[in-house]
Coordinates of C-alpha atoms in Angstrom, one line a residue:
Chain A
M721 CA 0.1 -0.2 -0.3
N722 CA 2.7 2.1 0.8
T723 CA 4.7 1.6 -2.2
N724 CA 1.6 2.9 -4.3
K725 CA 1.6 5.7 -2.4
S726 CA 5.1 6.4 -2.8
R727 CA 5.1 6.2 -6.2
R728 CA 2.0 8.6 -7.1
R729 CA 4.2 11.2 -5.2
F730 CA 6.8 10.6 -7.1
V731 CA 5.2 10.9 -10.5
Q732 CA 2.9 13.6 -9.0
G733 CA 6.7 15.4 -8.4
L734 CA 7.4 14.4 -11.6
G735 CA 4.3 16.6 -13.4
A736 CA 4.8 19.4 -11.1
A737 CA 8.5 19.8 -12.5
T738 CA 7.8 19.4 -16.2
A739 CA 4.5 21.4 -15.8
V740 CA 2.0 21.2 -18.9
G741 CA 4.5 18.7 -20.6
V742 CA 3.9 15.5 -18.6
V743 CA 0.4 14.3 -20.9
G744 CA 2.1 13.5 -23.8
I745 CA 4.9 11.3 -21.8
P746 CA 4.1 7.7 -21.9
S747 CA 4.2 6.8 -18.6
I748 CA 7.3 4.2 -19.1
A749 CA 9.1 7.4 -19.8
L750 CA 8.7 8.7 -16.4
G751 CA 11.4 5.8 -15.6
A752 CA 8.8 3.6 -12.6
A753 CA 8.2 0.3 -13.3
K754 CA 10.8 -2.1 -12.5
K755 CA 11.5 -4.7 -14.0
V756 CA 12.0 -8.4 -11.9
V757 CA 12.9 -11.8 -14.4
V758 CA 12.3 -14.8 -12.5
V759 CA 14.5 -17.7 -13.9
G760 CA 12.5 -20.9 -13.4
G761 CA 8.8 -21.6 -12.5
G762 CA 8.7 -24.4 -10.2
T763 CA 7.3 -24.3 -6.4
S764 CA 10.1 -21.5 -5.8
G765 CA 9.6 -19.4 -8.8
A766 CA 6.4 -19.0 -9.6
T767 CA 5.8 -18.7 -5.5
A768 CA 8.4 -15.5 -5.8
A769 CA 7.0 -14.1 -8.7
R770 CA 3.4 -14.0 -7.9
Y771 CA 3.9 -12.7 -4.1
L772 CA 6.0 -10.1 -5.7
K773 CA 3.3 -8.8 -8.1
M774 CA 0.9 -9.0 -4.5
A775 CA 3.5 -6.7 -2.8
D776 CA 4.3 -4.0 -5.5
P777 CA 1.9 -4.5 -8.3
S778 CA 3.6 -1.5 -9.9
V779 CA 7.0 -3.9 -10.5
E780 CA 6.6 -5.8 -14.3
V781 CA 7.9 -9.3 -13.3
T782 CA 8.7 -12.0 -16.1
L783 CA 8.6 -15.6 -15.2
I784 CA 10.8 -17.2 -17.6
E785 CA 9.7 -21.2 -17.4
A786 CA 11.1 -23.8 -19.9
N787 CA 7.9 -25.9 -19.9
K788 CA 3.9 -25.1 -20.4
D789 CA 3.3 -27.8 -17.3
Y790 CA 4.9 -28.3 -13.8
Y791 CA 4.7 -31.4 -12.0
T792 CA 4.8 -31.1 -8.2
C793 CA 7.2 -33.4 -6.6
Y794 CA 6.2 -33.7 -3.8
L795 CA 3.2 -36.7 -3.2
S796 CA 4.2 -38.0 -6.7
N797 CA 5.5 -41.0 -4.8
E798 CA 2.0 -41.9 -4.7
V799 CA 1.7 -41.9 -8.4
L800 CA 4.3 -44.6 -8.1
G801 CA 2.3 -46.5 -5.5
G802 CA -0.7 -46.1 -7.9
A803 CA -2.7 -44.1 -5.1
R804 CA -3.0 -40.9 -7.5
T805 CA -2.4 -39.8 -11.6
L806 CA 0.3 -38.1 -12.7
D807 CA -2.2 -35.9 -13.7
S808 CA -3.5 -34.7 -10.6
L809 CA 0.0 -33.4 -9.6
K810 CA 0.2 -31.2 -13.2
H811 CA -0.6 -27.2 -13.0
G812 CA 0.0 -24.7 -15.8
Y813 CA 0.8 -21.1 -15.7
S814 CA -2.3 -19.0 -16.7
G815 CA -3.5 -17.8 -13.0
L816 CA -0.3 -16.2 -13.3
E817 CA -0.9 -14.9 -16.1
K818 CA -4.3 -13.5 -15.0
E819 CA -2.6 -11.8 -12.1
G820 CA -0.5 -9.4 -14.5
I821 CA 2.9 -11.6 -14.6
T822 CA 4.4 -11.9 -17.8
V823 CA 5.0 -15.8 -18.3
V824 CA 7.7 -17.0 -21.3
H825 CA 8.1 -20.5 -22.1
D826 CA 11.7 -20.5 -23.3
Y827 CA 15.3 -22.2 -21.9
V828 CA 17.8 -19.3 -20.1
T829 CA 20.6 -19.5 -21.5
G830 CA 22.3 -17.2 -19.9
I831 CA 22.4 -14.8 -16.8
D832 CA 24.3 -11.5 -17.6
A833 CA 25.2 -9.9 -14.4
K834 CA 27.0 -6.6 -15.2
A835 CA 24.4 -5.8 -18.3
K836 CA 21.6 -7.2 -16.2
K837 CA 20.2 -9.2 -18.8
V838 CA 18.5 -12.3 -19.2
T839 CA 18.7 -14.3 -22.5
V840 CA 16.6 -17.0 -23.5
K841 CA 17.3 -19.9 -26.5
G842 CA 14.9 -18.0 -28.7
G843 CA 17.4 -15.2 -28.8
S844 CA 15.5 -12.8 -26.9
S845 CA 16.6 -10.9 -24.1
F846 CA 15.3 -9.8 -21.1
D847 CA 16.9 -6.6 -18.4
Y848 CA 15.9 -6.6 -15.1
D849 CA 16.4 -4.3 -12.2
R850 CA 16.4 -7.2 -9.9
C851 CA 16.7 -11.1 -11.1
I852 CA 15.2 -13.8 -8.6
V853 CA 16.7 -17.2 -10.1
A854 CA 14.8 -20.7 -9.0
P855 CA 16.6 -23.3 -10.8
G856 CA 15.7 -26.0 -8.7
I857 CA 18.3 -29.1 -8.8
S858 CA 20.6 -31.0 -11.3
F859 CA 22.3 -34.5 -11.1
K860 CA 25.7 -35.6 -10.5
Y861 CA 25.8 -38.6 -12.4
D862 CA 29.4 -39.3 -12.2
G863 CA 29.1 -40.8 -8.6
I864 CA 28.3 -44.3 -9.6
E865 CA 30.7 -46.6 -11.9
G866 CA 28.9 -48.0 -15.1
Y867 CA 26.2 -45.1 -14.8
D868 CA 25.2 -42.4 -16.6
E869 CA 22.8 -39.9 -17.7
S870 CA 22.2 -41.7 -20.7
M871 CA 20.8 -44.8 -18.9
I872 CA 17.9 -42.7 -17.1
A873 CA 15.5 -44.4 -19.6
K874 CA 15.8 -47.2 -17.9
V875 CA 17.1 -46.5 -14.9
P876 CA 15.3 -43.7 -14.3
H877 CA 15.2 -41.2 -10.8
A878 CA 12.0 -40.0 -11.0
W879 CA 13.4 -37.2 -8.7
K880 CA 11.5 -34.6 -11.2
A881 CA 8.4 -35.6 -11.4
G882 CA 6.9 -35.8 -15.2
E883 CA 8.2 -38.2 -18.2
Q884 CA 10.4 -40.0 -15.3
T885 CA 7.4 -40.5 -13.2
T886 CA 5.5 -42.2 -15.6
I887 CA 8.7 -44.8 -16.6
L888 CA 9.7 -46.4 -13.5
R889 CA 5.7 -46.3 -12.9
K890 CA 5.3 -48.4 -15.6
Q891 CA 8.8 -51.1 -15.1
L892 CA 6.5 -51.5 -11.6
T893 CA 3.2 -52.6 -12.9
D894 CA 4.9 -54.7 -16.1
M895 CA 7.6 -56.3 -13.4
K896 CA 6.7 -59.9 -12.8
D897 CA 5.5 -61.0 -8.8
G898 CA 8.6 -62.3 -7.3
G899 CA 10.7 -58.9 -8.5
T900 CA 13.0 -56.7 -6.6
V901 CA 12.6 -53.2 -7.1
V902 CA 16.0 -51.9 -5.8
I903 CA 16.0 -48.2 -4.5
A904 CA 19.1 -46.2 -3.8
A905 CA 19.1 -42.8 -1.8
P906 CA 21.4 -40.1 -2.7
P907 CA 24.1 -38.6 -0.1
N908 CA 23.1 -35.4 1.5
P909 CA 21.9 -32.7 0.4
F910 CA 19.3 -33.6 -1.7
R911 CA 16.0 -32.5 -2.6
C912 CA 13.1 -33.6 -0.3
P913 CA 14.8 -35.7 2.6
P914 CA 11.8 -38.0 3.5
G915 CA 11.4 -38.8 0.4
P916 CA 13.4 -41.6 -1.0
P917 CA 12.0 -43.4 2.2
E918 CA 8.2 -42.5 2.0
R919 CA 9.2 -43.9 -1.8
V920 CA 10.0 -47.1 0.0
C921 CA 6.2 -47.0 1.6
Q922 CA 4.5 -46.3 -1.4
I923 CA 6.0 -49.2 -3.8
A924 CA 6.0 -51.8 -0.9
Q925 CA 2.2 -50.8 -0.5
Y926 CA 2.3 -51.4 -3.9
L927 CA 3.6 -54.3 -3.9
K928 CA 1.9 -55.9 -1.3
K929 CA -1.6 -55.1 -2.8
E930 CA -0.8 -57.0 -6.3
K931 CA 2.4 -58.6 -6.2
P932 CA 3.1 -60.3 -2.4
K933 CA 6.2 -62.2 -3.6
S934 CA 8.2 -59.0 -4.5
K935 CA 10.4 -56.8 -2.4
V936 CA 11.8 -53.5 -2.2
V937 CA 15.5 -53.6 -1.5
Y938 CA 16.2 -49.6 -0.1
V939 CA 20.1 -48.9 0.3
D940 CA 21.2 -46.0 1.4
P941 CA 24.6 -44.1 2.0
K942 CA 23.8 -42.6 5.5
A943 CA 23.6 -44.1 8.9
K944 CA 20.0 -42.7 8.8
F945 CA 17.1 -40.7 7.1
S946 CA 14.4 -38.3 7.7
K947 CA 11.7 -39.3 10.1
Y948 CA 14.0 -42.3 10.9
G949 CA 11.9 -43.5 14.2
L950 CA 8.5 -42.8 12.5
F951 CA 9.3 -44.3 8.8
V952 CA 10.5 -47.8 10.5
Q953 CA 7.5 -47.7 12.9
G954 CA 5.8 -47.2 10.0
W955 CA 7.3 -50.2 7.6
K956 CA 7.2 -53.3 10.8
K957 CA 3.3 -51.8 10.6
F958 CA 2.4 -52.7 7.5
Y959 CA 5.0 -54.2 5.6
G960 CA 6.7 -56.6 7.8
Y961 CA 9.7 -55.1 8.3
E962 CA 12.5 -57.2 10.2
T963 CA 10.1 -60.0 10.0
D964 CA 10.8 -62.6 7.7
N965 CA 7.9 -61.7 5.1
S966 CA 9.5 -58.5 5.4
L967 CA 8.3 -56.2 2.1
I968 CA 11.2 -54.4 2.9
E969 CA 15.3 -55.1 2.9
Y970 CA 16.9 -52.0 4.3
I971 CA 20.8 -51.9 3.5
K972 CA 21.9 -49.0 6.0
S973 CA 24.9 -46.4 5.3
D974 CA 26.2 -48.4 2.5
G975 CA 26.1 -46.2 -0.8
V976 CA 25.8 -48.1 -4.9
E977 CA 29.6 -47.4 -5.9
E978 CA 29.1 -49.7 -9.1
L979 CA 26.6 -50.6 -12.1
D980 CA 26.3 -53.4 -14.3
L981 CA 23.4 -52.1 -16.7
A982 CA 23.5 -55.3 -18.5
A983 CA 22.9 -57.6 -15.4
M984 CA 21.1 -55.0 -13.6
T985 CA 23.1 -55.3 -11.0
V986 CA 24.5 -53.0 -8.3
S987 CA 27.2 -52.8 -6.6
T988 CA 27.9 -51.3 -3.1
T989 CA 30.5 -50.1 -1.2
T990 CA 31.1 -52.4 1.0
G991 CA 30.9 -54.9 -2.2
E992 CA 26.9 -56.6 -1.2
S993 CA 25.9 -57.4 -4.9
V994 CA 22.4 -56.9 -5.8
K995 CA 20.2 -58.0 -9.0
A996 CA 17.0 -55.8 -9.5
D997 CA 14.2 -56.4 -11.5
V998 CA 13.2 -52.6 -11.5
L999 CA 15.9 -50.1 -10.8
N1000 CA 15.5 -46.6 -9.4
I1001 CA 19.0 -44.5 -8.8
I1002 CA 18.6 -41.0 -6.9
P1003 CA 21.5 -39.8 -8.1
A1004 CA 23.4 -37.2 -6.0
Q1005 CA 23.1 -33.6 -6.2
K1006 CA 23.7 -29.9 -6.8
A1007 CA 21.9 -26.9 -8.2
G1008 CA 20.4 -26.3 -11.8
Q1009 CA 22.8 -26.3 -15.0
I1010 CA 21.7 -22.1 -15.2
A1011 CA 23.1 -21.7 -11.6
F1012 CA 26.5 -22.8 -12.4
D1013 CA 26.6 -21.1 -16.2
A1014 CA 25.5 -17.7 -14.1
G1015 CA 28.3 -18.1 -11.4
L1016 CA 25.8 -18.2 -8.8
T1017 CA 27.5 -21.2 -7.3
G1018 CA 31.5 -20.1 -6.3
D1019 CA 33.2 -23.5 -5.7
G1020 CA 30.6 -25.6 -4.3
D1021 CA 27.6 -27.2 -5.9
W1022 CA 24.9 -24.5 -4.6
C1023 CA 24.1 -21.0 -4.3
P1024 CA 25.7 -19.0 -0.8
I1025 CA 22.7 -16.1 -0.4
D1026 CA 22.1 -13.4 2.2
L1027 CA 19.7 -15.6 4.6
G1028 CA 17.3 -12.6 4.7
T1029 CA 17.1 -12.0 1.3
F1030 CA 18.2 -14.3 -0.7
E1031 CA 20.4 -11.8 -2.7
S1032 CA 23.6 -14.0 -4.2
T1033 CA 27.0 -13.3 -2.0
I1034 CA 28.6 -13.5 -5.3
H1035 CA 26.6 -11.5 -7.9
K1036 CA 24.4 -8.1 -6.6
D1037 CA 21.3 -7.6 -8.0
I1038 CA 20.8 -11.7 -8.7
H1039 CA 18.7 -13.7 -5.5
V1040 CA 18.8 -17.3 -5.4
I1041 CA 15.6 -19.3 -3.9
G1042 CA 14.4 -23.1 -3.8
D1043 CA 16.6 -26.0 -3.6
A1044 CA 19.3 -24.2 -5.5
S1045 CA 20.2 -21.9 -2.7
I1046 CA 22.1 -22.6 0.6
A1047 CA 19.3 -22.2 3.1
T1048 CA 20.8 -23.6 6.0
G1049 CA 19.0 -24.0 8.8
M1050 CA 16.3 -25.6 6.5
P1051 CA 15.4 -28.6 4.4
K1052 CA 15.1 -28.6 0.7
S1053 CA 11.0 -29.1 0.5
G1054 CA 8.8 -27.9 -1.1
Y1055 CA 7.3 -25.6 1.7
S1056 CA 10.3 -24.2 2.4
A1057 CA 11.1 -23.1 -1.2
N1058 CA 7.4 -21.7 -1.0
S1059 CA 8.1 -19.9 1.9
Q1060 CA 12.0 -18.7 1.1
A1061 CA 9.8 -17.3 -1.4
K1062 CA 7.4 -15.4 0.1
V1063 CA 10.4 -13.5 1.8
C1064 CA 12.9 -13.5 -1.4
A1065 CA 9.9 -11.3 -2.9
A1066 CA 9.2 -8.9 0.0
A1067 CA 12.8 -8.2 0.3
V1068 CA 13.1 -7.3 -3.5
A1069 CA 9.8 -5.5 -3.3
A1070 CA 11.0 -3.7 -0.3
M1071 CA 14.3 -3.0 -2.1
L1072 CA 13.1 -1.9 -5.9
N1073 CA 11.7 0.9 -3.9
G1074 CA 14.9 2.0 -2.1
K1075 CA 13.4 0.5 1.8
E1076 CA 15.5 -1.7 4.2
P1077 CA 14.1 -5.3 3.7
G1078 CA 11.9 -6.8 6.5
T1079 CA 12.4 -9.1 9.3
P1080 CA 12.2 -12.5 7.2
A1081 CA 9.8 -15.3 8.9
F1082 CA 9.5 -18.7 7.7
V1083 CA 7.8 -22.0 8.0
N1084 CA 8.2 -25.4 7.0
T1085 CA 5.8 -28.3 6.7
C1086 CA 6.4 -31.7 5.6
Y1087 CA 3.9 -34.7 5.2
S1088 CA 4.7 -38.6 4.3
V1089 CA 2.6 -41.3 3.6
I1090 CA 3.3 -44.1 4.3
A1091 CA 0.2 -46.3 4.3
E1092 CA -3.6 -45.4 3.1
D1093 CA -4.7 -44.1 6.5
W1094 CA -1.2 -44.0 7.7
G1095 CA 0.8 -40.2 7.8
I1096 CA 3.9 -38.2 9.5
S1097 CA 4.7 -34.7 9.2
V1098 CA 7.4 -32.7 10.5
A1099 CA 7.1 -29.2 11.2
A1100 CA 9.3 -26.1 12.0
V1101 CA 8.5 -22.2 12.1
Y1102 CA 11.6 -19.9 11.8
R1103 CA 13.6 -17.1 12.5
L1104 CA 17.0 -15.4 11.1
A1105 CA 20.0 -15.4 13.5
E1106 CA 21.0 -12.0 14.2
D1107 CA 24.1 -12.7 13.0
R1108 CA 22.8 -13.7 9.5
S1109 CA 24.8 -16.8 9.4
K1110 CA 21.7 -19.4 9.6
I1111 CA 17.7 -20.0 9.6
V1112 CA 17.0 -20.9 13.4
S1113 CA 13.6 -23.2 14.2
M1114 CA 12.1 -21.9 17.0
S1115 CA 9.1 -24.4 17.5
G1116 CA 8.5 -27.9 15.7
G1117 CA 9.1 -31.4 15.6
L1118 CA 7.8 -34.8 14.1
T1119 CA 4.4 -36.5 14.8
P1120 CA 4.6 -38.3 18.2
M1121 CA 6.1 -41.8 18.0
D1122 CA 2.6 -42.7 20.1
A1123 CA 0.4 -40.4 17.8
S1124 CA -3.4 -42.0 18.1
D1125 CA -4.8 -44.0 15.1
E1126 CA -6.5 -41.1 14.1
A1127 CA -3.7 -38.5 14.3
H1128 CA -2.3 -40.5 11.7
R1129 CA -5.5 -40.5 9.8
R1130 CA -5.7 -37.0 10.0
A1131 CA -2.5 -36.4 9.1
V1132 CA -3.5 -38.5 5.3
E1133 CA -6.2 -35.7 5.2
N1134 CA -4.0 -32.7 5.9
A1135 CA -1.0 -33.9 3.0
Y1136 CA -3.8 -34.0 0.7
S1137 CA -5.2 -30.5 1.5
W1138 CA -1.6 -29.8 1.6
L1139 CA -1.0 -30.0 -1.8
N1140 CA -4.5 -28.3 -2.7
N1141 CA -3.4 -25.4 -0.9
I1142 CA 0.2 -24.7 -1.7
T1143 CA -0.3 -25.2 -5.0
S1144 CA -2.9 -22.7 -5.9
D1145 CA -0.8 -20.5 -3.4
I1146 CA 1.8 -21.3 -5.7
F1147 CA 0.2 -21.3 -9.3
A1148 CA -3.0 -18.7 -8.6
G1149 CA -4.9 -21.4 -9.5
G1150 CA -3.4 -22.5 -12.5
Chain B
M65 CA 50.0 -12.5 47.3
K66 CA 46.7 -13.3 48.7
R67 CA 45.4 -16.6 47.9
F68 CA 42.1 -17.5 47.2
P69 CA 40.5 -19.9 49.6
L70 CA 39.9 -23.2 48.0
R71 CA 36.5 -23.1 49.0
I72 CA 35.8 -19.7 47.0
I73 CA 37.4 -21.6 43.6
A74 CA 35.5 -24.5 44.2
I75 CA 31.9 -22.0 43.8
G76 CA 33.8 -20.0 41.2
S77 CA 34.2 -23.3 38.8
L78 CA 31.0 -24.3 39.7
A79 CA 29.2 -21.1 39.2
M80 CA 31.3 -21.0 35.9
F81 CA 30.2 -24.5 35.2
L82 CA 26.6 -23.6 35.6
S83 CA 26.3 -20.6 33.3
Q84 CA 27.9 -22.9 30.7
T85 CA 25.2 -25.9 30.7
A86 CA 22.6 -23.1 31.0
M87 CA 24.5 -22.1 27.6
A88 CA 23.9 -25.5 26.4
A89 CA 20.6 -25.8 27.1
D90 CA 19.4 -22.5 25.9
E91 CA 22.2 -22.6 22.6
K92 CA 19.7 -20.9 20.0
P93 CA 21.3 -18.1 18.5
K94 CA 19.6 -14.9 19.1
T95 CA 16.8 -13.7 16.0
I96 CA 16.1 -11.1 14.9
A97 CA 12.3 -9.9 15.8
G98 CA 9.4 -7.5 14.4
A99 CA 8.2 -9.7 11.0
S100 CA 5.5 -7.9 9.9
A101 CA 1.5 -9.2 10.4
S102 CA 1.9 -10.2 6.6
M103 CA 5.3 -12.0 6.7
L104 CA 3.7 -13.8 9.9
S105 CA 0.6 -14.6 7.9
N106 CA 2.2 -15.6 4.5
T107 CA 3.8 -18.5 6.4
C108 CA 0.3 -19.8 7.5
A109 CA -0.8 -20.1 3.3
G110 CA 1.2 -23.5 2.0
C111 CA -1.1 -24.7 4.3
H112 CA -4.4 -22.7 4.8
G113 CA -4.2 -21.3 1.4
T114 CA -3.6 -17.6 0.2
Y115 CA -4.9 -15.0 2.3
G116 CA -5.9 -17.8 4.2
A117 CA -9.0 -18.9 2.4
S118 CA -8.4 -22.8 2.0
N119 CA -9.0 -25.2 -0.6
G120 CA -7.8 -28.4 1.3
P121 CA -11.5 -30.2 3.0
S122 CA -9.5 -30.5 6.6
I123 CA -7.7 -27.4 6.7
P124 CA -10.0 -24.6 8.3
T125 CA -10.2 -21.3 6.6
L126 CA -8.9 -18.2 8.3
A127 CA -9.9 -15.4 6.1
G128 CA -12.4 -13.4 7.5
M129 CA -12.3 -15.4 11.3
S130 CA -12.9 -13.0 13.8
S131 CA -9.6 -12.0 15.6
A132 CA -10.1 -12.9 18.6
Y133 CA -11.6 -16.1 18.0
L134 CA -8.1 -16.9 16.1
V135 CA -6.3 -15.8 18.7
E136 CA -7.9 -17.8 21.2
T137 CA -7.6 -21.2 19.4
M138 CA -3.5 -20.5 18.8
L139 CA -3.0 -19.6 22.5
G140 CA -5.1 -22.8 22.9
Y141 CA -3.0 -24.7 20.4
K142 CA 0.4 -22.9 21.6
S143 CA -0.7 -24.1 25.8
G144 CA -1.8 -27.8 24.3
E145 CA -5.4 -27.2 25.8
I146 CA -6.6 -27.6 22.3
P147 CA -5.6 -31.2 21.0
S148 CA -3.8 -30.6 17.4
T149 CA -1.9 -33.1 14.7
I150 CA 0.6 -30.3 14.3
M151 CA -0.6 -26.7 15.4
G152 CA 0.7 -27.2 18.8
R153 CA 4.2 -27.6 17.5
L154 CA 3.8 -24.6 15.0
A155 CA 2.2 -22.2 17.7
K156 CA 5.1 -22.2 19.8
G157 CA 6.7 -20.7 17.3
Y158 CA 5.1 -17.6 17.9
T159 CA 4.4 -15.0 20.7
D160 CA 1.6 -13.9 22.2
D161 CA 2.2 -10.5 20.4
E162 CA 2.8 -12.3 16.9
I163 CA -0.1 -14.3 17.5
N164 CA -2.3 -10.8 17.8
L165 CA -1.1 -9.6 14.5
M166 CA -1.9 -12.8 12.5
G167 CA -5.5 -12.0 14.4
E168 CA -5.6 -9.0 12.9
Y169 CA -4.1 -9.7 9.4
F170 CA -6.4 -12.7 9.0
A171 CA -9.7 -10.8 10.3
K172 CA -9.3 -8.1 7.5
Q173 CA -9.0 -11.0 4.7
K174 CA -12.4 -11.8 2.4
F175 CA -14.2 -15.0 4.0
V176 CA -14.4 -17.3 0.7
A177 CA -17.0 -20.3 1.9
A178 CA -15.6 -24.1 1.1
K179 CA -16.8 -24.8 -2.5
G180 CA -17.6 -28.4 -4.2
Q181 CA -18.3 -30.0 -1.1
K182 CA -20.7 -33.4 -1.3
V183 CA -24.1 -32.6 1.1
D184 CA -27.0 -34.7 2.1
A185 CA -29.8 -32.6 1.4
D186 CA -32.1 -34.2 3.8
K187 CA -29.6 -34.3 6.6
A188 CA -28.6 -31.0 5.8
A189 CA -32.3 -30.1 5.8
K190 CA -32.6 -31.3 9.6
G191 CA -29.6 -30.1 10.7
A192 CA -30.6 -26.4 9.7
E193 CA -33.4 -27.1 12.3
L194 CA -30.4 -28.4 14.9
H195 CA -28.8 -25.6 14.6
E196 CA -31.9 -23.0 14.8
K197 CA -32.2 -24.6 18.2
Y198 CA -28.9 -25.3 20.0
C199 CA -26.3 -23.2 18.2
E200 CA -27.9 -20.1 16.6
K201 CA -28.0 -18.1 20.2
C202 CA -23.8 -17.4 20.0
H203 CA -23.5 -18.8 16.1
S204 CA -25.8 -16.4 14.7
E205 CA -26.3 -16.3 10.6
S206 CA -25.0 -20.1 11.0
G207 CA -22.1 -19.5 12.6
M208 CA -21.2 -17.0 9.4
A209 CA -20.7 -13.8 11.7
A210 CA -17.3 -13.4 12.5
E211 CA -18.1 -10.2 14.8
D212 CA -19.5 -13.6 17.3
D213 CA -16.0 -14.6 17.8
S214 CA -16.6 -18.3 17.2
G215 CA -15.3 -19.9 14.3
F216 CA -17.2 -19.9 11.0
L217 CA -19.0 -23.1 10.8
K218 CA -21.3 -22.2 7.8
G219 CA -18.8 -22.4 4.7
Q220 CA -16.3 -23.9 6.7
W221 CA -14.7 -27.7 5.2
K222 CA -16.2 -30.3 6.5
S223 CA -13.8 -32.6 7.6
Y224 CA -12.4 -29.8 9.9
L225 CA -15.3 -29.4 11.1
A226 CA -16.0 -33.5 12.0
A227 CA -12.5 -33.5 13.1
Q228 CA -13.7 -30.5 15.7
M229 CA -16.8 -32.0 16.8
M230 CA -15.0 -35.7 17.4
D231 CA -12.5 -33.9 20.0
Y232 CA -15.3 -32.1 21.7
Q233 CA -17.5 -35.2 21.8
N234 CA -14.3 -37.6 22.9
K235 CA -14.1 -34.3 25.6
D236 CA -9.9 -34.0 24.1
R237 CA -10.4 -30.5 23.1
K238 CA -12.5 -28.6 25.7
A239 CA -15.8 -26.6 24.9
T240 CA -17.0 -24.0 26.7
K241 CA -19.7 -24.5 29.5
K242 CA -22.7 -23.0 27.0
M243 CA -21.2 -25.2 24.0
A244 CA -21.1 -28.1 26.4
K245 CA -24.6 -28.0 27.7
Q246 CA -26.3 -27.4 24.3
L247 CA -24.2 -30.2 23.0
T248 CA -25.2 -32.6 25.8
K249 CA -28.4 -31.6 25.3
M250 CA -29.1 -32.4 21.7
H251 CA -27.0 -35.4 22.2
K252 CA -29.5 -36.8 24.1
K253 CA -32.2 -36.0 22.2
H254 CA -31.0 -36.8 18.4
G255 CA -28.0 -39.1 19.7
P256 CA -24.6 -39.1 16.9
S257 CA -26.7 -38.4 13.8
G258 CA -27.2 -35.2 15.1
I259 CA -24.2 -34.5 15.1
E260 CA -23.3 -35.6 11.6
E261 CA -26.8 -33.5 10.3
L262 CA -25.5 -30.6 11.5
I263 CA -22.1 -30.6 9.7
E264 CA -24.0 -31.8 6.5
Y265 CA -25.8 -28.1 7.1
Y266 CA -23.0 -26.3 7.8
S267 CA -21.6 -27.9 4.8
S268 CA -23.7 -27.3 2.5
G269 CA -24.0 -24.7 -0.1
E270 CA -22.5 -20.6 1.2

């Protein structure tokens, strides 16, 4: 509100200075419209575009995204298990366009921090006053011997929802009963920490119903994973974990080191060898490619930022949000990305108007569906540390280990309701 | 040079030890306070919808809600008096002042009634009568009047209402004296189907 008022004052002042001359001058000549280019229309990029426009409608917001449709990663494990369709996770950009955001479907090839210009494959370029980069993740395919990107049609990662999800689902439905599904989890840090053990649940649920002689072998290089106690409790309760009839075999603290694609066999660091009928390798991760091309990653795999504004500590006037950023203290989750994008949008709106960015506040909430009517959650409220070195959890925690059946049932309902709300918050109903 | 008696040194190091353990227990670094009402409230939108208008059947709409009711409910979550799956964990992260700011913010937003809920028309008709008889006095205009300082009923989401009524009936959530009395009266006369009919009524139309 203040923004509009002060802008009006500014324009009035100009009008007075140029007296009658103001009538013929197009508003753009007054130099009032600030331009922001958002690179990437996933969870954080689309949220930032929308909340920036909400904070200051006078800003010209252009969102550049290669794909016309977006499929959320969250809840896509349910597509693998057969509980929902991929279509139920599909979103478009018409809602954002209706709110005055210019959406360009093209592939960003460069961000020139000096000239303050974004270029795209189609040849055009876009000037900006501030740029928000939300490139998501890319994969490090070189960590496993015998494995590379060319194999993902046969060995899907399904860690970006869409075609990859469909491939893995089809492999599961084609598999004979008695088959082995191998899921290989990535090392830290990676998108959606509870995602791999939830995937184990969703696939085990499918096998239990349709192919009960089969099993899931879960290979994880880490000693523990997110919501560990609650997941293991769920594995035991629903999938016979640690009994002779377990649908789940868990190889802990041991990563996949080598793949023999012809034999569909993986070998682990400790020398275990597992033959798979369906093989899901979730590779180690890093920021999306454009972050590297634009020099936003420094020497590492992710983008260093100021935690209060998400402005890059490498390039001025460029902000990095979502999974690609180093948001010390918060997990790389969909809710985190949505929450951080709002903090960034508020900061960008303030900075464009020559104001101090306000105090940030963050939330993360994350549900995992272990079985029908059995969900678990982790949630936290966050603030920025005074020295800006980290984002600090003020309260929060996990579903209690002794939560009632009814509480677990409500958690599933809440997960589905959350999906409706967060996606309409991000895509403005589109 | 005078030597410190051993006892004083011992006390001194004990004090030091105590202050260190106090620091370890309270090692949360100082954080920046002063987030605005919209900054705080926007963090809720991921679950409760943009501006607090929910699209999800188990998560209540906050937009347009009475500030007093929202604040009272949040404080109930914070103290643990009101049971919850997740809100108790989150509410503890806000100061009372911040909760007041959020209450004021959501009260200013436009209420959007829940859309597309499946409703049993016969039950809803019976529920309308029950509402008139047992609830209308405090929840006027079918519970749509925010100035009653009670939560929305008509136009709120069905699953959320059902969960809350279950908690009231199980005495997990404590009703006010008046409400407990009315619920008991209604239950005596109409049994569990009375609650169901009420919920159908609140979930119907706008």
